[in-house]
XYZ file of C-alpha atoms in Angstrom:
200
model
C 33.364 9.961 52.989
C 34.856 12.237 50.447
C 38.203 10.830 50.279
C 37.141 8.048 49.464
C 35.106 10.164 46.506
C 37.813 9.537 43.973
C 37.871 5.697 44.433
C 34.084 5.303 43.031
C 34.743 7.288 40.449
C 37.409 6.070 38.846
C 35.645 2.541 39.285
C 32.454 3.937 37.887
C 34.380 5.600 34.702
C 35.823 1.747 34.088
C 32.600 0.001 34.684
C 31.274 -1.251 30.789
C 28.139 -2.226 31.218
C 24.557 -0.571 30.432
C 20.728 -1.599 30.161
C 20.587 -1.521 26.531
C 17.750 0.687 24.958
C 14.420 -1.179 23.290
C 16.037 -0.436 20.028
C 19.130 -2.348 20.772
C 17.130 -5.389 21.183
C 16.336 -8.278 18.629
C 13.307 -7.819 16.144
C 12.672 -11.308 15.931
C 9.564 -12.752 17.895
C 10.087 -14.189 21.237
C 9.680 -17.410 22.592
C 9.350 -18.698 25.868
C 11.651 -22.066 25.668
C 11.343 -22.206 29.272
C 7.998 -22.322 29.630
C 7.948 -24.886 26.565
C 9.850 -27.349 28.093
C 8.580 -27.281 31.817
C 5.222 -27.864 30.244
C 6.323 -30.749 27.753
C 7.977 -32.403 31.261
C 4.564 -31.649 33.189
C 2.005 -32.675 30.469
C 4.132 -34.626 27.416
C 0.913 -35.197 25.839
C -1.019 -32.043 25.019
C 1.093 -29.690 22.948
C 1.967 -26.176 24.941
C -0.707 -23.175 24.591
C 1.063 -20.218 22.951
C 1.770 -17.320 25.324
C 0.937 -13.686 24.666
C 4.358 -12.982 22.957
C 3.199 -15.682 19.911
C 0.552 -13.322 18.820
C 2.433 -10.344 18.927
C 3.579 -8.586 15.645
C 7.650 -8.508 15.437
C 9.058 -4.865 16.065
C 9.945 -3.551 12.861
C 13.997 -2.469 12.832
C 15.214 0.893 13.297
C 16.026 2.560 10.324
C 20.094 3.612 10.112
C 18.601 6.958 8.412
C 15.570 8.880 9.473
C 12.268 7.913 7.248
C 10.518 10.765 5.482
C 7.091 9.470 6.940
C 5.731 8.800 10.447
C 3.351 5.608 10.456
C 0.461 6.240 12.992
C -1.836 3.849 14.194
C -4.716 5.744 15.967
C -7.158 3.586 17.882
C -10.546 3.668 19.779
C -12.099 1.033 21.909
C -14.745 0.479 19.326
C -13.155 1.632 15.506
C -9.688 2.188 14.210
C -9.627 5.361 12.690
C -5.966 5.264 11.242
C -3.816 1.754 10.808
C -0.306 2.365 9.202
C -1.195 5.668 7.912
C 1.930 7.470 6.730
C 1.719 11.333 7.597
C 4.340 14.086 7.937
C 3.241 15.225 11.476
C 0.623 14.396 14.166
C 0.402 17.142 16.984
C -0.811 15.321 20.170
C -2.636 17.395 23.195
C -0.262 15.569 25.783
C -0.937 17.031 29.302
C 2.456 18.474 28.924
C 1.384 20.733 26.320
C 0.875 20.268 22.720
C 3.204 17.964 21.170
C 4.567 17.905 17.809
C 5.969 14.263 16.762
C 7.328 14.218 13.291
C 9.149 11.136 11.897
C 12.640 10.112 14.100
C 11.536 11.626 17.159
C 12.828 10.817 20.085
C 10.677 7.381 21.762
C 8.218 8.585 24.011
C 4.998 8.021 25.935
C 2.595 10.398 26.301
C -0.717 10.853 28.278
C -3.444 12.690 26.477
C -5.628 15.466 27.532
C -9.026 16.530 26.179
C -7.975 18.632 22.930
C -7.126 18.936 19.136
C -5.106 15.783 17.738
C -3.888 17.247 13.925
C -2.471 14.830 11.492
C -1.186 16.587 8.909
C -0.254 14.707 5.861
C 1.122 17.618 2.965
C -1.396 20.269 2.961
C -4.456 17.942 4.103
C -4.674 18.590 8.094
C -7.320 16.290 10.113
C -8.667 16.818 13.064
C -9.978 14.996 16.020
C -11.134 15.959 19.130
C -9.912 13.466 22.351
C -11.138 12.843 25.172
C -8.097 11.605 27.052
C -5.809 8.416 26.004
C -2.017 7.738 25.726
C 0.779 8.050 23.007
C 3.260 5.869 22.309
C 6.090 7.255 20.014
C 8.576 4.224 19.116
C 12.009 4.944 17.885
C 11.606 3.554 14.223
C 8.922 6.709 13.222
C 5.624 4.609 14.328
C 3.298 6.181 16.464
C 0.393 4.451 18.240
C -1.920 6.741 19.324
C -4.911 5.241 21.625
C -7.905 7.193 22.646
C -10.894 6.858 24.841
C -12.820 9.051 22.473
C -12.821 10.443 19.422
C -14.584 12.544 17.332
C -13.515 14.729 13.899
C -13.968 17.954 14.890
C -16.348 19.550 11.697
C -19.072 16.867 13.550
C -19.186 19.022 16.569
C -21.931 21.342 17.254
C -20.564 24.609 18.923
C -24.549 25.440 20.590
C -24.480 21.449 22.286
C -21.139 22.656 23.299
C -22.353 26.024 25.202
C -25.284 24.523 26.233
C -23.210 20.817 27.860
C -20.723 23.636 29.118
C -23.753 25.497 30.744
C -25.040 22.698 32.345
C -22.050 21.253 33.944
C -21.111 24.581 35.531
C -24.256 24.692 37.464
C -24.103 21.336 38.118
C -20.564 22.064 39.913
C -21.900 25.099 41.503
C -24.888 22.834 43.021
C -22.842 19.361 43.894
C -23.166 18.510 47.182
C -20.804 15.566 47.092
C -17.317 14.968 46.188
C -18.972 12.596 43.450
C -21.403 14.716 41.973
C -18.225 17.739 42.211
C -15.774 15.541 40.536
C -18.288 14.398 37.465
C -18.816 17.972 37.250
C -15.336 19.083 36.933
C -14.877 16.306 34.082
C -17.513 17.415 32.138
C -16.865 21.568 32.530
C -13.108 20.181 31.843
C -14.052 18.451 28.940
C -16.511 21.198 27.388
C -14.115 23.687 28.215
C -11.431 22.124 25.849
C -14.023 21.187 23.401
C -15.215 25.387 23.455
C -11.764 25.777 23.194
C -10.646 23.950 20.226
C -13.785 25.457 18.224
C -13.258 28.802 19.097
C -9.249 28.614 18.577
């Protein structure tokens, strides 16, 4: 097997090809020509529904030269809270650890713990508290962040907090089923990061 270790290489080193990156990839929206003609040939008279990929925004272009802004989008099920905001950093409480994105970082997704999301724009610094969520960093300096839950964190009340943290720890103490234990981890878990992100 190994003498025949210097054969694959020296085919790998000549081999050219390689899945090109998102970035690589036209801006312009796409359409599905395929699907437009096999439905013209099935139903000539009724013009083709637009697909998914119609609606969608077109990817704004890399820059050649890193932007002195990050653009975040921060969403909630029910409100957007930022849309094309341009800040100088958001720190994201990935479940990797904290996570500082500033503008040309690296593209990256990111799943979000309960903690402190900071967006700090000069010497203005905002903060939310999150439930959980996901981050999507894109190569051109946009950020969409998307969380379950959201809330600024001079709204919270540090004695609900003690008290909610209270409660679920006797609640886990006392659960007889692996139901009742696992909606008691979540919510010591969850007022344990809130206590934490008061106190810190």
């Amino acid at each position: 097997m190994f003498r025949h270790g210097s054969r694959f290489l020296s085919r790998a080193s000549t081999m050219r090809w390689r899945r090109p990156f998102s970035t690589d990839l036209p801006a312009e929206a796409y359409k599905d020509s395929n699907f437009v003609e096999a439905w013209r040939k099935a139903i000539p008279t009724v013009e083709p529904p637009s697909t998914p990929s119609a609606f969608m925004a077109t990817r704004p272009a890399t820059p050649s030269s890193i932007p002195s802004k990050l653009t975040v989008n921060f969403v909630l099920p029910y409100s957007s809270e930022l849309s094309g905001k341009e800040v100088d950093m958001v720190i994201i409480p990935a479940t990797t650890g904290q996570m500082g994105v500033l503008p040309g970082h690296v593209a990256t997704i990111a799943e979000l713990k309960p903690g402190i999301l900071s967006i700090h724009e000069g010497n203005d610094v905002s903060k939310y508290f999150v439930s959980g969520g996901f981050a999507y960093v894109h190569a051109n300096s946009f950020a969409d962040i998307i969380a379950v839950e959201a809330v600024p964190l001079d709204l919270i009340d540090p004695n609900l907090v003690q008290k909610g943290l209270t409660d679920f720890t006797q609640k886990l103490s006392t659960a007889s089923t692996d139901v009742e234990k696992a909606e008691a981890q979540i919510g010591v878990d969850v007022h344990s990061a809130l206590n934490a992100a008061l106190t810190g």
